[in-house]
Amino acid sequence: MLHLFPSINNSVQSIRFKTLNPCISLSRLCHFKAKRGFDSLNQTSSVQNSVAVFWDLDNKPPNAFPPFEAVVKLKTAASSFGVVRSMVAYANQHSFSYVPKAVREQRRERKLLNQLENKGVIKSIDPYVCKVCGRRFYTNEKLVNHFKQIHEREHQKRVNQIESARGSRRVKLVGKYSMKMEKYKNAAREVLTPKVGYGLADELKRAGFWVGTVSNRPQAADVALRDHMVDVMDKRKAECLMLVSDDSDFVGVLKEAKLRCLKTVVVGDADDGALKRVADAGFSWTEILKGKAKKEAVSVVGKWKDRDILKKLEWTYDPEVDRKLYGSEDMFDDESEDLDFDGSDDGNSSNYIHKEDSGAWWELDTESDADSSKSQ
């Protein structure tokens, strides 16, 4: 863009940004590199009031709440602290394959209702409607069979056709089938049962999260999430970090974030946990879902603004700044040059000082001493 505005290009190139001194944190050494031009200006403006959300799914999965609704409430609360720039979640393969107790009970009840409907014991008042083609069925099992035999096969054909295409043809096929594929996904979410787990990863992705899957080794998700948080802090991509976890292993990362003058918010069920004691603000899942966290965020942001204003008003003495503004050393050098300390009076003054200091300070001069000094 700079080549379109030569005058702006010359002025922007003359701007130089001073980098911060390398600061040694608790876990690693970081350096902030200076950037010039519009890139640094846009980065500074985008970082202000930006929020990054990090979710430890191994420690705090949304078992008691529907994943999509939980993410929407979490994002609403996070947006009260600023603009949500990124949302990241990490978990191992076991967390995505695990089915909570509440979901297992719902599936068991649905299976029992299907058996009763097939035997004619009970009958649904409203028919089951297919949200893809609009056909109606009197039993849920017939709707599921219809969906698998027709719509699931059609969807798989579209996916295979897109994957086999290349170049512009692939782009045209994606645009052609995008509406149909989105309609199928929305309908399949209610009709079909996920083959693995209860669709946690798909629900998080649908709500805007970037989901990372790690191995089943102990602390693998914690290490990956911690590294991602440090990378965001190193690149200065966010001003506020929101962590969804109760794991005390993240205390060091939160302390490092505070050393870098970043705001920290923790979401967890532990009322007096180690993370909430370190963070600037802490909320529970109940407060997030009920909207209480969004109301309390207003006062928290107000305190942050007051703290930032007080920091700007604090005065600190910097000798380098005073030297550049007033030139104190130059003034002192000029005055020292004017002074004459090389004894230009042929040593008379030095002899006089030596004579004055020849006697003790408490001894008074006698008349003979005064006459001898006059004769000399």
Short mmCIF file of C-alpha atoms in Angstrom, two decimals:
data_model
loop_
_atom_site.label_atom_id
_atom_site.label_comp_id
_atom_site.label_asym_id
_atom_site.label_seq_id
_atom_site.Cartn_x
_atom_site.Cartn_y
_atom_site.Cartn_z
CA MET A 1 0.00 0.00 0.00
CA LEU A 2 2.91 2.37 0.64
CA HIS A 3 3.84 2.64 -3.03
CA LEU A 4 0.44 4.25 -3.70
CA PHE A 5 1.24 7.17 -1.38
CA PRO A 6 4.87 8.31 -1.83
CA SER A 7 4.56 11.19 0.62
CA ILE A 8 3.23 8.95 3.34
CA ASN A 9 5.89 6.40 2.51
CA ASN A 10 8.69 8.93 3.10
CA SER A 11 7.19 10.12 6.37
CA VAL A 12 6.53 6.63 7.69
CA GLN A 13 10.02 5.44 6.86
CA SER A 14 11.46 8.28 8.92
CA ILE A 15 9.66 7.01 12.01
CA ARG A 16 11.77 4.75 14.18
CA PHE A 17 10.43 2.75 17.05
CA LYS A 18 12.53 2.05 20.09
CA THR A 19 12.47 -1.52 21.26
CA LEU A 20 12.14 -2.61 24.81
CA ASN A 21 15.11 -4.07 26.61
CA PRO A 22 15.19 -7.87 26.63
CA CYS A 23 13.33 -8.92 29.75
CA ILE A 24 14.07 -12.15 31.52
CA SER A 25 10.83 -13.86 32.54
CA LEU A 26 10.13 -16.84 34.70
CA SER A 27 10.30 -19.53 32.05
CA ARG A 28 12.04 -18.18 28.97
CA LEU A 29 13.95 -15.24 27.51
CA CYS A 30 12.03 -13.06 25.08
CA HIS A 31 13.00 -10.21 22.80
CA PHE A 32 10.59 -7.81 21.19
CA LYS A 33 11.72 -6.88 17.71
CA ALA A 34 11.02 -3.46 16.27
CA LYS A 35 8.97 -3.11 13.12
CA ARG A 36 8.71 -0.13 10.86
CA GLY A 37 6.09 1.33 8.59
CA PHE A 38 2.38 0.70 8.51
CA ASP A 39 2.79 -2.90 9.70
CA SER A 40 3.86 -1.82 13.18
CA LEU A 41 1.18 0.88 13.32
CA ASN A 42 -1.55 -1.57 12.38
CA GLN A 43 -0.20 -4.13 14.85
CA THR A 44 -0.21 -1.61 17.69
CA SER A 45 -3.78 -0.55 16.98
CA SER A 46 -5.00 -4.15 16.65
CA VAL A 47 -3.33 -5.30 19.88
CA GLN A 48 -5.03 -2.66 21.98
CA ASN A 49 -8.09 -4.08 23.80
CA SER A 50 -7.59 -7.50 22.15
CA VAL A 51 -8.40 -10.73 23.99
CA ALA A 52 -7.07 -14.26 23.46
CA VAL A 53 -8.98 -17.21 24.96
CA PHE A 54 -7.16 -20.43 25.91
CA TRP A 55 -9.12 -23.53 26.95
CA ASP A 56 -7.65 -26.55 28.72
CA LEU A 57 -10.22 -29.18 27.72
CA ASP A 58 -8.46 -31.95 29.65
CA ASN A 59 -8.92 -30.08 32.90
CA LYS A 60 -12.17 -28.19 32.26
CA PRO A 61 -14.45 -29.86 29.63
CA PRO A 62 -18.06 -28.62 29.32
CA ASN A 63 -19.55 -31.86 30.57
CA ALA A 64 -22.67 -30.42 32.19
CA PHE A 65 -23.38 -27.90 29.42
CA PRO A 66 -23.88 -28.20 25.65
CA PRO A 67 -20.52 -27.34 24.05
CA PHE A 68 -21.83 -24.82 21.52
CA GLU A 69 -23.88 -22.90 24.10
CA ALA A 70 -20.96 -22.89 26.53
CA VAL A 71 -18.65 -21.46 23.87
CA VAL A 72 -21.14 -18.74 22.92
CA LYS A 73 -21.50 -17.67 26.56
CA LEU A 74 -17.73 -17.77 27.03
CA LYS A 75 -17.14 -15.64 23.96
CA THR A 76 -19.77 -13.14 25.13
CA ALA A 77 -18.02 -12.79 28.48
CA ALA A 78 -14.60 -12.47 26.84
CA SER A 79 -15.86 -9.74 24.49
CA SER A 80 -16.61 -7.61 27.56
CA PHE A 81 -12.86 -7.25 28.13
CA GLY A 82 -12.09 -6.34 24.51
CA VAL A 83 -12.16 -7.65 20.96
CA VAL A 84 -11.73 -11.43 20.86
CA ARG A 85 -8.91 -12.04 18.37
CA SER A 86 -8.25 -15.75 18.89
CA MET A 87 -9.77 -18.75 20.68
CA VAL A 88 -7.65 -21.87 21.18
CA ALA A 89 -8.43 -25.21 22.84
CA TYR A 90 -6.19 -28.23 23.43
CA ALA A 91 -7.03 -31.75 24.53
CA ASN A 92 -5.83 -35.31 24.07
CA GLN A 93 -7.65 -37.96 22.07
CA HIS A 94 -9.32 -39.40 25.16
CA SER A 95 -11.09 -36.11 25.92
CA PHE A 96 -12.72 -36.04 22.47
CA SER A 97 -13.78 -39.69 22.63
CA TYR A 98 -15.20 -39.41 26.15
CA VAL A 99 -19.01 -39.15 26.48
CA PRO A 100 -20.33 -37.36 29.60
CA LYS A 101 -22.88 -39.00 31.84
CA ALA A 102 -25.64 -36.56 30.90
CA VAL A 103 -25.19 -37.32 27.20
CA ARG A 104 -25.20 -41.06 27.83
CA GLU A 105 -28.50 -40.76 29.69
CA GLN A 106 -30.07 -38.76 26.85
CA ARG A 107 -29.01 -41.41 24.33
CA ARG A 108 -30.39 -44.19 26.51
CA GLU A 109 -33.76 -42.39 26.80
CA ARG A 110 -33.87 -41.80 23.02
CA LYS A 111 -33.20 -45.48 22.35
CA LEU A 112 -36.02 -46.51 24.71
CA LEU A 113 -38.44 -44.08 23.01
CA ASN A 114 -37.57 -45.50 19.59
CA GLN A 115 -38.38 -49.01 20.80
CA LEU A 116 -41.73 -47.90 22.20
CA GLU A 117 -42.59 -46.01 18.98
CA ASN A 118 -41.78 -49.04 16.83
CA LYS A 119 -44.05 -51.26 18.98
CA GLY A 120 -46.86 -48.70 18.79
CA VAL A 121 -47.02 -48.19 22.53
CA ILE A 122 -46.53 -44.43 22.23
CA LYS A 123 -46.98 -42.06 19.33
CA SER A 124 -45.44 -38.65 18.79
CA ILE A 125 -47.92 -35.79 18.55
CA ASP A 126 -45.85 -33.91 15.95
CA PRO A 127 -44.26 -35.84 13.08
CA TYR A 128 -40.49 -35.95 12.64
CA VAL A 129 -39.52 -33.64 9.78
CA CYS A 130 -36.36 -34.03 7.71
CA LYS A 131 -34.66 -30.64 7.61
CA VAL A 132 -32.96 -31.40 4.29
CA CYS A 133 -35.85 -32.48 2.04
CA GLY A 134 -38.88 -31.72 4.26
CA ARG A 135 -40.34 -35.24 4.36
CA ARG A 136 -42.31 -36.27 7.45
CA PHE A 137 -42.08 -39.47 9.46
CA TYR A 138 -44.10 -40.80 12.39
CA THR A 139 -41.15 -42.54 14.08
CA ASN A 140 -37.68 -41.24 14.78
CA GLU A 141 -36.05 -44.47 13.62
CA LYS A 142 -37.54 -44.10 10.12
CA LEU A 143 -36.21 -40.54 9.94
CA VAL A 144 -32.72 -41.75 10.87
CA ASN A 145 -32.82 -44.54 8.24
CA HIS A 146 -34.03 -42.10 5.59
CA PHE A 147 -31.28 -39.63 6.46
CA LYS A 148 -28.54 -42.27 6.28
CA GLN A 149 -29.74 -43.91 3.08
CA ILE A 150 -30.28 -40.73 1.04
CA HIS A 151 -28.74 -37.58 2.45
CA GLU A 152 -25.63 -39.09 4.01
CA ARG A 153 -24.76 -40.83 0.73
CA GLU A 154 -25.34 -37.65 -1.27
CA HIS A 155 -23.13 -35.71 1.10
CA GLN A 156 -20.35 -38.27 0.80
CA LYS A 157 -20.56 -38.08 -3.01
CA ARG A 158 -20.14 -34.30 -2.88
CA VAL A 159 -17.15 -34.59 -0.57
CA ASN A 160 -15.47 -37.16 -2.84
CA GLN A 161 -16.14 -35.03 -5.90
CA ILE A 162 -14.55 -31.95 -4.27
CA GLU A 163 -11.51 -33.89 -3.06
CA SER A 164 -10.86 -35.38 -6.50
CA ALA A 165 -11.08 -31.99 -8.29
CA ARG A 166 -8.14 -29.63 -8.72
CA GLY A 167 -7.61 -25.96 -9.47
CA SER A 168 -10.51 -23.77 -10.59
CA ARG A 169 -12.87 -26.73 -10.84
CA ARG A 170 -12.40 -27.44 -7.14
CA VAL A 171 -13.18 -23.82 -6.29
CA LYS A 172 -16.34 -23.90 -8.40
CA LEU A 173 -17.52 -27.13 -6.77
CA VAL A 174 -16.96 -25.75 -3.27
CA GLY A 175 -19.03 -22.69 -4.13
CA LYS A 176 -21.70 -24.82 -5.76
CA TYR A 177 -22.15 -27.26 -2.88
CA SER A 178 -21.45 -24.95 0.08
CA MET A 179 -25.11 -24.23 0.85
CA LYS A 180 -26.15 -27.88 0.55
CA MET A 181 -23.28 -29.12 2.69
CA GLU A 182 -24.00 -26.55 5.40
CA LYS A 183 -27.67 -27.53 5.39
CA TYR A 184 -26.72 -31.19 5.73
CA LYS A 185 -24.37 -30.53 8.66
CA ASN A 186 -27.02 -28.59 10.57
CA ALA A 187 -29.57 -31.37 10.06
CA ALA A 188 -27.15 -34.21 10.81
CA ARG A 189 -26.23 -32.61 14.11
CA GLU A 190 -29.77 -33.31 15.40
CA VAL A 191 -30.50 -36.60 13.66
CA LEU A 192 -27.29 -38.64 13.65
CA THR A 193 -25.28 -39.75 16.65
CA PRO A 194 -21.55 -38.92 16.43
CA LYS A 195 -19.41 -41.97 15.79
CA VAL A 196 -16.73 -40.82 18.24
CA GLY A 197 -17.54 -39.03 21.49
CA TYR A 198 -20.35 -36.51 21.44
CA GLY A 199 -19.07 -34.08 18.80
CA LEU A 200 -17.07 -31.86 21.14
CA ALA A 201 -14.43 -30.86 18.59
CA ASP A 202 -16.99 -30.13 15.86
CA GLU A 203 -19.08 -27.99 18.19
CA LEU A 204 -16.07 -25.97 19.29
CA LYS A 205 -14.98 -25.42 15.70
CA ARG A 206 -18.49 -24.37 14.75
CA ALA A 207 -18.39 -21.74 17.49
CA GLY A 208 -15.08 -20.34 16.26
CA PHE A 209 -12.45 -22.20 18.30
CA TRP A 210 -9.21 -23.55 16.90
CA VAL A 211 -8.97 -27.08 18.34
CA GLY A 212 -5.65 -28.87 18.75
CA THR A 213 -5.40 -32.60 19.42
CA VAL A 214 -2.33 -33.92 21.24
CA SER A 215 -1.17 -37.36 22.26
CA ASN A 216 -2.43 -39.17 25.35
CA ARG A 217 0.80 -38.61 27.25
CA PRO A 218 0.47 -36.93 30.66
CA GLN A 219 0.60 -33.13 30.58
CA ALA A 220 0.80 -33.10 26.75
CA ALA A 221 -2.15 -30.71 26.42
CA ASP A 222 -0.78 -28.45 29.18
CA VAL A 223 2.60 -28.16 27.47
CA ALA A 224 1.04 -27.38 24.08
CA LEU A 225 -1.33 -24.80 25.56
CA ARG A 226 1.45 -23.19 27.60
CA ASP A 227 3.70 -22.89 24.56
CA HIS A 228 0.87 -21.35 22.56
CA MET A 229 0.25 -18.77 25.29
CA VAL A 230 3.93 -17.83 25.46
CA ASP A 231 4.05 -17.51 21.68
CA VAL A 232 1.10 -15.09 21.77
CA MET A 233 2.85 -13.06 24.47
CA ASP A 234 6.13 -13.01 22.53
CA LYS A 235 4.43 -11.73 19.38
CA ARG A 236 2.26 -9.26 21.35
CA LYS A 237 -0.93 -10.47 19.69
CA ALA A 238 -3.19 -9.81 22.68
CA GLU A 239 -3.48 -7.44 25.61
CA CYS A 240 -5.70 -9.69 27.75
CA LEU A 241 -5.39 -13.46 28.25
CA MET A 242 -8.41 -15.53 29.33
CA LEU A 243 -7.60 -19.03 30.58
CA VAL A 244 -10.26 -21.71 31.12
CA SER A 245 -8.67 -24.12 33.58
CA ASP A 246 -8.16 -24.98 37.24
CA ASP A 247 -4.72 -26.51 36.72
CA SER A 248 -2.10 -24.87 38.94
CA ASP A 249 0.61 -25.66 36.37
CA PHE A 250 -0.37 -22.46 34.55
CA VAL A 251 0.56 -20.21 37.48
CA GLY A 252 3.98 -19.51 36.00
CA VAL A 253 2.50 -18.44 32.66
CA LEU A 254 0.06 -16.05 34.35
CA LYS A 255 2.85 -14.52 36.42
CA GLU A 256 4.92 -14.04 33.29
CA ALA A 257 1.95 -12.36 31.60
CA LYS A 258 1.63 -9.93 34.50
CA LEU A 259 5.34 -9.16 34.30
CA ARG A 260 4.75 -8.21 30.67
CA CYS A 261 1.93 -5.86 31.74
CA LEU A 262 -0.84 -8.05 30.29
CA LYS A 263 -4.30 -8.51 31.82
CA THR A 264 -5.27 -12.01 32.94
CA VAL A 265 -8.70 -13.59 33.48
CA VAL A 266 -9.35 -17.14 34.73
CA VAL A 267 -12.51 -19.20 34.32
CA GLY A 268 -12.76 -22.18 36.66
CA ASP A 269 -14.84 -23.77 39.38
CA ALA A 270 -12.20 -23.56 42.13
CA ASP A 271 -13.27 -20.60 44.27
CA ASP A 272 -9.89 -20.09 45.93
CA GLY A 273 -7.65 -21.75 43.36
CA ALA A 274 -4.05 -20.86 42.68
CA LEU A 275 -4.87 -19.43 39.26
CA LYS A 276 -7.54 -17.04 40.55
CA ARG A 277 -5.18 -15.74 43.22
CA VAL A 278 -2.64 -14.79 40.57
CA ALA A 279 -5.03 -13.51 37.86
CA ASP A 280 -6.56 -10.05 37.76
CA ALA A 281 -10.11 -11.45 37.64
CA GLY A 282 -11.71 -14.88 38.09
CA PHE A 283 -15.13 -16.32 37.26
CA SER A 284 -16.87 -19.68 37.54
CA TRP A 285 -18.76 -21.54 34.82
CA THR A 286 -22.04 -20.68 36.53
CA GLU A 287 -21.23 -16.96 36.37
CA ILE A 288 -20.32 -17.31 32.69
CA LEU A 289 -23.56 -19.09 31.75
CA LYS A 290 -25.81 -16.80 33.78
CA GLY A 291 -24.23 -13.65 32.36
CA LYS A 292 -22.94 -12.45 35.71
CA ALA A 293 -19.36 -12.35 34.44
CA LYS A 294 -20.33 -9.92 31.67
CA LYS A 295 -21.79 -7.50 34.23
CA GLU A 296 -18.79 -7.72 36.54
CA ALA A 297 -16.42 -7.23 33.61
CA VAL A 298 -17.45 -3.58 33.40
CA SER A 299 -16.01 -2.81 36.84
CA VAL A 300 -12.89 -4.87 36.12
CA VAL A 301 -12.19 -2.97 32.91
CA GLY A 302 -12.76 0.30 34.76
CA LYS A 303 -10.12 -0.64 37.32
CA TRP A 304 -7.70 -1.53 34.55
CA LYS A 305 -8.21 1.86 32.90
CA ASP A 306 -7.65 3.68 36.21
CA ARG A 307 -4.47 1.69 36.79
CA ASP A 308 -3.17 2.54 33.32
CA ILE A 309 -3.84 6.25 33.88
CA LEU A 310 -2.00 6.19 37.21
CA LYS A 311 0.98 4.49 35.59
CA LYS A 312 1.13 7.22 32.96
CA LEU A 313 1.06 9.88 35.67
CA GLU A 314 3.93 8.34 37.64
CA TRP A 315 7.19 10.31 37.38
CA THR A 316 10.47 8.49 37.07
CA TYR A 317 13.91 10.10 36.89
CA ASP A 318 15.85 9.28 33.76
CA PRO A 319 19.28 10.96 33.59
CA GLU A 320 19.57 10.30 29.88
CA VAL A 321 16.37 12.23 29.16
CA ASP A 322 17.48 15.16 31.34
CA ARG A 323 20.88 15.19 29.66
CA LYS A 324 19.27 15.38 26.23
CA LEU A 325 16.73 18.02 27.22
CA TYR A 326 18.91 20.38 29.25
CA GLY A 327 22.46 19.44 28.27
CA SER A 328 23.65 19.48 31.88
CA GLU A 329 27.06 17.98 31.09
CA ASP A 330 27.78 20.54 28.35
CA MET A 331 26.92 23.41 30.68
CA PHE A 332 29.20 21.99 33.34
CA ASP A 333 32.05 21.57 30.85
CA ASP A 334 31.69 25.19 29.64
CA GLU A 335 31.79 26.52 33.18
CA SER A 336 34.79 24.37 34.07
CA GLU A 337 36.72 25.72 31.07
CA ASP A 338 36.17 29.31 32.26
CA LEU A 339 37.60 28.56 35.65
CA ASP A 340 41.39 28.95 36.09
CA PHE A 341 42.98 26.38 38.36
CA ASP A 342 46.54 26.32 36.97
CA GLY A 343 48.05 28.91 39.42
CA SER A 344 48.74 31.92 37.16
CA ASP A 345 49.87 34.17 40.10
CA ASP A 346 53.42 32.67 40.20
CA GLY A 347 52.79 30.62 43.32
CA ASN A 348 52.04 33.55 45.69
CA SER A 349 48.64 32.27 46.54
CA SER A 350 49.95 28.78 47.21
CA ASN A 351 52.67 30.14 49.51
CA TYR A 352 50.12 32.23 51.31
CA ILE A 353 47.88 29.24 51.85
CA HIS A 354 50.85 27.23 53.08
CA LYS A 355 51.73 29.91 55.55
CA GLU A 356 48.21 30.24 56.75
CA ASP A 357 48.12 26.52 57.44
CA SER A 358 51.54 26.39 59.13
CA GLY A 359 50.15 26.86 62.63
CA ALA A 360 47.36 25.18 64.47
CA TRP A 361 43.95 26.71 64.05
CA TRP A 362 43.54 27.35 67.79
CA GLU A 363 46.83 29.23 68.19
CA LEU A 364 46.56 33.00 67.94
CA ASP A 365 49.11 35.06 66.09
CA THR A 366 51.47 36.98 68.39
CA GLU A 367 52.86 40.45 67.67
CA SER A 368 56.27 39.01 66.69
CA ASP A 369 54.63 36.68 64.19
CA ALA A 370 52.66 39.56 62.68
CA ASP A 371 55.82 41.77 62.36
CA SER A 372 57.77 38.93 60.72
CA SER A 373 54.99 38.38 58.19
CA LYS A 374 54.90 42.10 57.35
CA SER A 375 58.71 42.23 56.87
CA GLN A 376 58.52 39.31 54.43
#
